[in-house]
XYZ file of N, CA and C in Angstrom:
522
model
N 100.181 128.282 75.611
C 101.021 127.744 75.349
C 102.260 128.929 76.215
N 102.904 129.159 77.180
C 103.265 129.736 77.992
C 104.974 130.522 76.775
N 105.311 131.763 76.955
C 106.097 132.544 76.537
C 107.219 133.524 77.105
N 108.280 132.986 77.006
C 109.268 134.329 77.906
C 110.130 135.420 76.785
N 110.061 136.693 76.640
C 110.989 137.526 75.747
C 112.701 137.774 76.406
N 113.519 136.773 75.871
C 114.538 136.922 76.712
C 115.752 137.082 75.583
N 116.545 137.537 75.143
C 117.833 138.038 74.866
C 117.082 138.209 73.011
N 116.391 138.968 73.520
C 115.823 139.556 71.981
C 113.978 138.677 70.786
N 114.250 137.256 71.409
C 113.562 136.230 71.177
C 112.523 135.615 71.904
N 111.755 135.286 71.288
C 110.763 134.545 72.106
C 110.911 133.368 72.340
N 111.163 132.926 73.685
C 111.108 131.487 74.226
C 109.893 130.804 74.825
N 109.808 129.543 73.636
C 108.310 128.689 74.520
C 109.236 128.045 75.499
N 108.292 127.768 76.914
C 108.634 126.774 77.831
C 107.683 126.439 78.288
N 107.618 125.492 78.909
C 106.488 124.485 80.071
C 106.755 124.222 81.682
N 106.333 124.461 82.262
C 106.723 124.287 83.802
C 105.834 122.994 84.188
N 106.268 122.319 85.089
C 104.999 121.771 85.587
C 106.066 120.949 87.132
N 104.757 120.430 88.012
C 105.064 119.463 89.035
C 105.202 120.809 89.624
N 106.201 120.123 91.481
C 105.748 121.428 92.183
C 107.218 120.377 92.667
N 108.561 121.407 93.677
C 109.596 120.424 93.891
C 110.543 121.575 94.078
N 112.078 121.374 93.865
C 113.713 121.988 93.200
C 113.438 121.523 92.352
N 113.714 123.155 91.970
C 113.553 122.891 90.024
C 114.142 122.195 89.155
N 113.906 121.577 87.961
C 115.076 120.597 86.949
C 115.157 121.231 85.694
N 116.044 121.871 84.918
C 115.842 122.330 83.518
C 116.489 121.662 83.388
N 116.173 121.165 81.698
C 115.591 120.332 80.658
C 116.485 120.801 79.535
N 117.761 120.993 79.098
C 117.971 121.058 77.517
C 118.162 120.357 76.761
N 117.588 120.403 75.613
C 117.526 119.292 74.782
C 118.323 119.920 73.673
N 119.135 118.882 73.115
C 119.498 118.435 71.922
C 119.397 119.731 70.627
N 120.186 119.398 69.564
C 119.841 120.199 67.754
C 118.609 119.716 67.362
N 117.742 120.443 66.986
C 116.791 120.446 66.643
C 115.526 119.724 67.112
N 115.900 119.836 68.518
C 114.843 118.468 69.291
C 114.058 119.924 70.103
N 112.982 119.008 69.516
C 111.790 119.850 70.595
C 111.455 119.909 72.117
N 110.750 120.359 72.399
C 110.780 120.959 74.348
C 109.818 119.004 74.446
N 109.175 118.872 73.852
C 107.910 117.745 73.788
C 109.253 116.434 73.658
N 110.319 116.583 73.181
C 110.827 115.202 73.689
C 111.166 115.261 74.855
N 111.091 115.719 75.810
C 111.327 115.372 77.146
C 109.873 114.961 77.813
N 108.938 114.642 77.491
C 107.222 114.514 77.987
C 107.210 113.291 79.200
N 108.037 112.623 78.529
C 107.865 111.466 79.553
C 108.726 111.080 80.444
N 109.952 112.161 80.572
C 110.800 112.576 81.462
C 110.067 113.259 82.352
N 109.705 114.640 82.090
C 108.754 115.453 83.197
C 107.591 115.363 83.899
N 107.051 113.790 82.730
C 105.843 113.053 83.472
C 106.750 112.529 84.569
N 107.557 111.602 84.620
C 108.406 110.667 85.697
C 109.069 112.015 86.565
N 109.324 112.904 86.505
C 109.818 113.519 87.728
C 109.165 114.695 87.824
N 107.644 115.263 87.435
C 107.097 115.605 87.676
C 106.168 115.616 89.501
N 106.202 114.830 89.800
C 105.939 114.632 91.323
C 106.697 115.148 92.190
N 108.092 115.145 92.084
C 109.225 114.880 92.616
C 110.041 116.655 92.706
N 109.439 116.932 91.556
C 110.592 118.276 91.162
C 109.376 119.739 90.109
N 110.035 120.319 90.548
C 109.333 121.601 89.102
C 110.329 121.106 88.147
N 109.966 121.197 86.780
C 109.894 120.439 85.461
C 109.977 121.722 84.621
N 111.544 121.954 84.438
C 111.237 123.514 83.177
C 111.283 123.286 82.149
N 111.220 122.696 80.985
C 111.366 122.364 79.550
C 110.921 123.693 78.764
N 111.851 123.220 77.682
C 111.639 124.987 76.733
C 112.305 124.676 74.974
N 111.804 125.603 73.811
C 112.365 124.911 72.950
C 113.656 125.890 73.074
N 115.658 125.095 72.233
C 116.584 126.472 72.620
C 115.251 127.425 70.677
N 116.424 128.246 70.809
C 116.122 129.290 70.023
C 116.422 128.663 68.161
N 115.200 128.598 67.400
C 115.336 127.959 66.781
C 114.550 126.993 66.221
N 114.167 126.122 67.308
C 113.223 125.485 67.345
C 111.933 124.900 68.132
N 111.228 124.356 67.260
C 109.869 124.200 67.816
C 108.949 125.275 68.208
N 108.928 126.196 68.864
C 107.215 126.984 69.046
C 108.440 128.602 69.024
N 110.141 128.328 69.472
C 110.766 129.373 69.770
C 110.664 130.258 68.376
N 111.101 131.370 68.871
C 111.557 132.284 67.727
C 112.965 131.861 66.950
N 112.762 131.576 65.671
C 114.447 131.601 64.606
C 114.872 133.038 64.628
N 116.155 133.586 65.389
C 116.714 134.347 65.425
C 116.881 135.359 63.942
N 117.549 136.378 63.180
C 117.418 136.488 62.344
C 118.592 136.205 61.677
N 119.624 135.851 62.086
C 121.177 135.450 62.231
C 120.689 134.095 62.664
N 120.876 132.906 61.519
C 120.863 131.644 61.804
C 121.625 130.972 62.656
N 122.878 131.623 62.506
C 124.242 131.149 63.137
C 124.250 131.306 64.942
N 124.453 130.461 65.520
C 124.645 131.396 66.937
C 125.428 130.018 67.672
N 126.087 130.228 69.013
C 126.585 129.600 69.420
C 126.452 128.965 70.444
N 126.693 128.167 71.323
C 125.767 127.515 72.086
C 125.694 128.001 73.659
N 127.110 129.482 73.727
C 127.008 130.176 74.735
C 125.985 130.955 75.080
N 125.028 131.664 73.378
C 124.192 132.333 73.155
C 122.861 131.399 73.919
N 122.712 130.204 73.828
C 121.807 129.348 73.948
C 121.869 129.166 75.063
N 123.135 129.255 75.913
C 123.042 129.426 77.589
C 122.882 130.303 78.021
N 123.140 131.486 77.869
C 122.718 132.677 77.831
C 121.191 132.792 77.885
N 120.529 132.319 76.698
C 118.925 132.214 76.350
C 118.233 131.588 78.214
N 118.679 130.154 78.687
C 118.696 128.456 79.429
C 118.522 130.026 80.749
N 120.125 131.233 80.886
C 119.554 131.605 82.197
C 119.095 132.576 82.198
N 118.741 133.302 81.236
C 117.366 134.380 81.133
C 115.972 133.854 81.116
N 116.291 132.346 81.144
C 114.778 131.921 81.032
C 114.712 132.032 82.861
N 115.335 131.251 83.092
C 115.338 130.883 84.951
C 115.319 132.306 85.395
N 116.062 133.324 84.983
C 115.690 134.311 85.682
C 114.281 135.237 85.142
N 113.525 135.126 84.435
C 112.559 135.543 83.746
C 111.295 133.925 85.215
N 111.261 132.929 84.999
C 110.602 132.446 85.907
C 111.061 132.303 87.614
N 112.360 133.327 88.086
C 112.450 133.487 89.410
C 113.222 132.444 90.007
N 113.902 131.516 89.142
C 114.248 130.332 89.613
C 116.008 130.831 89.892
N 116.198 130.789 91.288
C 117.776 131.257 91.603
C 118.299 129.969 91.371
N 118.079 129.019 91.398
C 119.293 127.896 91.329
C 118.881 126.458 90.308
N 118.835 125.532 89.812
C 118.127 124.546 88.747
C 118.905 123.630 88.897
N 118.478 122.142 88.923
C 119.243 121.089 88.810
C 119.226 121.449 86.861
N 120.346 120.699 86.462
C 120.638 121.341 85.339
C 120.436 119.875 84.141
N 120.121 119.310 83.313
C 120.252 117.589 82.732
C 119.930 118.266 80.866
N 120.799 117.715 80.536
C 121.451 118.055 79.210
C 121.634 116.618 78.343
N 120.924 116.466 77.301
C 121.372 115.466 76.445
C 121.733 115.811 75.096
N 122.745 115.281 74.780
C 123.410 115.552 73.448
C 123.964 116.963 73.538
N 123.356 117.864 71.706
C 123.476 119.446 72.155
C 123.386 119.980 73.472
N 122.219 119.716 73.896
C 121.888 120.420 75.075
C 123.318 119.995 76.417
N 123.805 119.027 75.999
C 124.468 118.813 77.099
C 125.546 120.347 77.006
N 125.919 120.322 75.752
C 127.294 120.943 75.612
C 126.886 122.353 76.285
N 125.791 122.850 75.949
C 124.825 124.127 76.435
C 124.444 123.645 77.973
N 124.017 122.891 78.398
C 124.137 122.545 79.675
C 125.914 123.009 80.582
N 126.422 122.805 79.893
C 128.136 123.062 80.418
C 128.280 124.314 80.181
N 128.060 124.534 79.276
C 127.972 126.551 79.209
C 127.798 127.096 80.075
N 126.165 126.557 80.704
C 125.627 126.947 81.439
C 126.483 127.328 82.761
N 126.945 126.024 82.859
C 127.402 126.478 84.247
C 128.969 127.017 84.836
N 129.899 126.946 82.961
C 130.399 128.106 83.402
C 130.519 129.603 83.132
N 129.066 129.645 82.685
C 128.689 131.412 82.244
C 128.105 131.862 83.744
N 127.232 130.931 83.742
C 126.659 131.131 85.059
C 126.494 130.295 86.468
N 127.891 130.088 87.398
C 127.566 128.972 87.818
C 126.826 128.962 89.124
N 126.295 129.822 89.547
C 125.543 130.155 90.899
C 124.143 130.026 90.085
N 123.637 129.726 88.513
C 122.449 129.479 88.441
C 121.807 127.698 88.963
N 123.263 126.941 88.454
C 123.194 125.592 88.834
C 123.774 125.021 90.150
N 122.640 123.988 90.627
C 122.703 123.668 91.558
C 123.076 121.866 91.618
N 122.742 121.439 90.289
C 123.463 120.514 89.701
C 123.316 119.758 87.552
N 124.557 119.004 87.388
C 124.459 119.441 86.380
C 124.726 117.484 85.713
N 123.857 117.013 85.155
C 123.589 115.725 84.801
C 123.589 115.735 83.046
N 124.592 114.995 82.280
C 124.786 114.723 80.922
C 124.468 113.565 80.218
N 123.705 113.818 79.075
C 123.484 112.152 78.277
C 124.229 112.422 77.523
N 124.507 111.479 76.577
C 125.087 111.540 75.558
C 125.712 112.865 74.420
N 126.688 113.798 75.306
C 127.127 114.675 74.865
C 128.271 114.917 74.860
N 129.350 115.919 74.451
C 130.434 116.411 74.262
C 131.058 117.616 74.938
N 132.643 117.518 75.455
C 132.934 119.084 75.916
C 133.938 119.322 74.640
N 134.743 118.021 73.951
C 135.405 119.175 72.932
C 134.978 117.764 71.864
N 135.607 118.901 70.401
C 135.565 117.652 68.981
C 136.710 117.638 68.476
N 136.919 116.940 67.957
C 138.481 116.854 67.029
C 137.482 117.203 66.197
N 138.569 117.422 64.547
C 137.860 118.204 63.357
C 136.958 117.596 62.790
N 137.429 115.808 62.960
C 136.268 114.975 62.114
C 135.106 115.095 62.562
N 134.744 114.864 64.453
C 133.659 115.152 64.954
C 132.814 116.109 64.759
N 134.005 117.850 64.652
C 133.333 119.239 64.617
C 132.608 119.335 62.921
N 133.479 118.376 62.429
C 133.161 118.249 60.533
C 131.809 117.171 60.617
N 131.721 116.100 61.024
C 130.381 115.440 61.295
C 129.076 116.044 61.583
N 129.216 116.784 62.679
C 128.321 117.759 63.493
C 127.658 118.615 61.990
N 128.280 119.718 61.787
C 128.085 120.488 60.665
C 127.307 120.057 59.563
N 127.522 118.430 59.218
C 126.809 117.810 58.003
C 126.054 117.620 58.465
N 125.723 117.304 59.963
C 124.484 116.591 60.375
C 122.860 118.124 59.587
N 124.235 119.359 61.106
C 123.309 120.161 61.001
C 123.054 120.988 59.806
N 123.559 121.179 58.419
C 123.013 121.696 57.036
C 122.145 120.347 56.856
N 122.383 118.638 57.197
C 120.963 118.130 56.564
C 120.217 118.370 57.407
N 120.064 118.076 58.523
C 118.498 118.665 59.790
C 118.297 119.763 59.374
N 118.813 120.972 58.514
C 117.731 121.842 58.232
C 117.335 121.940 56.789
N 117.327 121.221 55.983
C 117.058 120.840 54.563
C 116.060 119.882 54.680
N 116.045 119.103 55.458
C 114.972 117.918 55.751
C 113.688 118.713 56.420
N 112.551 118.123 56.494
C 111.480 118.884 56.712
C 111.000 118.794 57.962
N 110.672 119.135 59.320
C 110.492 119.069 60.215
C 110.104 117.601 60.579
N 109.077 117.345 60.135
C 108.458 116.239 60.966
C 109.374 114.296 59.810
N 110.569 114.984 59.487
C 110.973 113.976 58.547
C 112.663 114.032 59.145
N 112.925 115.043 59.918
C 114.618 114.918 61.163
C 114.799 113.815 61.438
N 113.640 112.943 62.288
C 114.194 112.151 63.235
C 114.326 110.505 62.427
N 113.477 110.772 61.541
C 113.065 109.714 60.657
C 115.332 109.667 59.582
N 114.881 110.364 59.363
C 116.440 110.772 58.334
C 117.587 111.577 58.364
N 117.700 111.940 59.708
C 118.963 112.892 60.248
C 119.044 112.319 61.790
N 118.456 111.924 63.076
C 118.655 111.123 63.539
C 118.729 109.898 64.222
N 117.929 109.484 63.109
C 118.111 107.781 63.637
C 119.019 107.032 63.619
N 119.662 107.475 62.499
C 121.232 106.910 62.304
C 122.228 106.928 63.125
N 122.221 108.119 63.708
C 123.132 108.074 64.934
C 122.658 107.740 66.040
N 121.107 107.224 67.005
C 120.656 107.042 67.563
C 120.878 105.427 67.763
N 119.911 104.780 66.200
C 119.694 103.429 66.628
C 121.160 102.499 66.323
N 121.403 101.110 66.246
C 121.994 100.162 65.479
C 121.712 99.611 64.864
N 122.999 99.478 63.896
C 122.220 98.350 62.606
C 121.216 97.735 62.333
N 121.147 96.733 62.923
C 120.269 95.983 63.335
C 118.526 96.126 63.735
N 118.679 97.466 64.820
C 117.336 97.932 64.940
C 117.010 98.656 62.981
N 117.718 99.228 62.510
C 117.671 99.924 61.346
C 117.074 98.662 60.717
N 117.324 97.518 60.352
C 117.055 97.067 59.362
C 116.223 96.547 59.366
N 115.139 96.644 60.603
C 114.008 96.399 60.557
C 113.159 97.773 60.590
N 112.365 97.722 59.076
C 111.957 98.589 58.679
C 110.471 98.833 59.936
N 109.848 98.401 60.318
C 108.583 98.085 61.848
C 109.312 98.538 62.882
N 110.687 98.344 62.952
C 111.405 99.153 64.079
C 111.208 100.833 63.765
N 111.607 101.578 62.800
C 111.633 102.822 62.456
C 110.694 103.210 62.068
N 109.248 102.334 61.353
C 107.772 103.553 61.983
C 107.284 103.427 63.162
N 107.410 102.471 64.185
C 107.446 102.159 65.113
C 107.955 103.431 66.104
N 109.091 103.443 65.886
C 109.897 104.789 66.823
C 109.596 106.089 66.026
N 109.016 106.472 64.140
C 108.675 107.390 63.745
C 107.267 108.140 64.475
N 106.245 107.094 64.921
C 104.876 107.352 65.210
C 105.301 107.217 66.383
N 105.873 107.038 66.993
C 106.118 107.374 68.690
C 106.688 109.021 69.149
N 107.550 109.268 67.842
C 107.525 111.187 68.282
C 107.125 112.109 67.498
């Protein structure tokens, strides 16, 4: 497992494929392994970089558990610099999209293009309250249960969730 020490933390990352670099940034509490299918599909054409954000997966949990997307964007920038990658296509999903936007704002020379999925640029008070509640709940539930009890209600339809076998199959795949 490769690691890079950047910004006083040890970040776990994976690199696969060759070609133009693509940095993939995951959302809240989601480990880099969630990009496995996308990385496999992209690797024949691109150099794919996936990593665990601070406090997720194999990456260190900083002593101060509260941090901003700006810090996480700086982590991504430092990882690219560690890998001697001058510019990369950047893909961000969910909170990873907010980190990707912050990366583009703070380190524009590192970003060749930006692809965002199911993310937000700004949120009203209701949205921010919902995110805070999600974060609080996510860290109270064991990592192996986060998808089933914390994430699934956000990403699957009521009809999908009504069939217990759907939830079980989705859980087995994660």
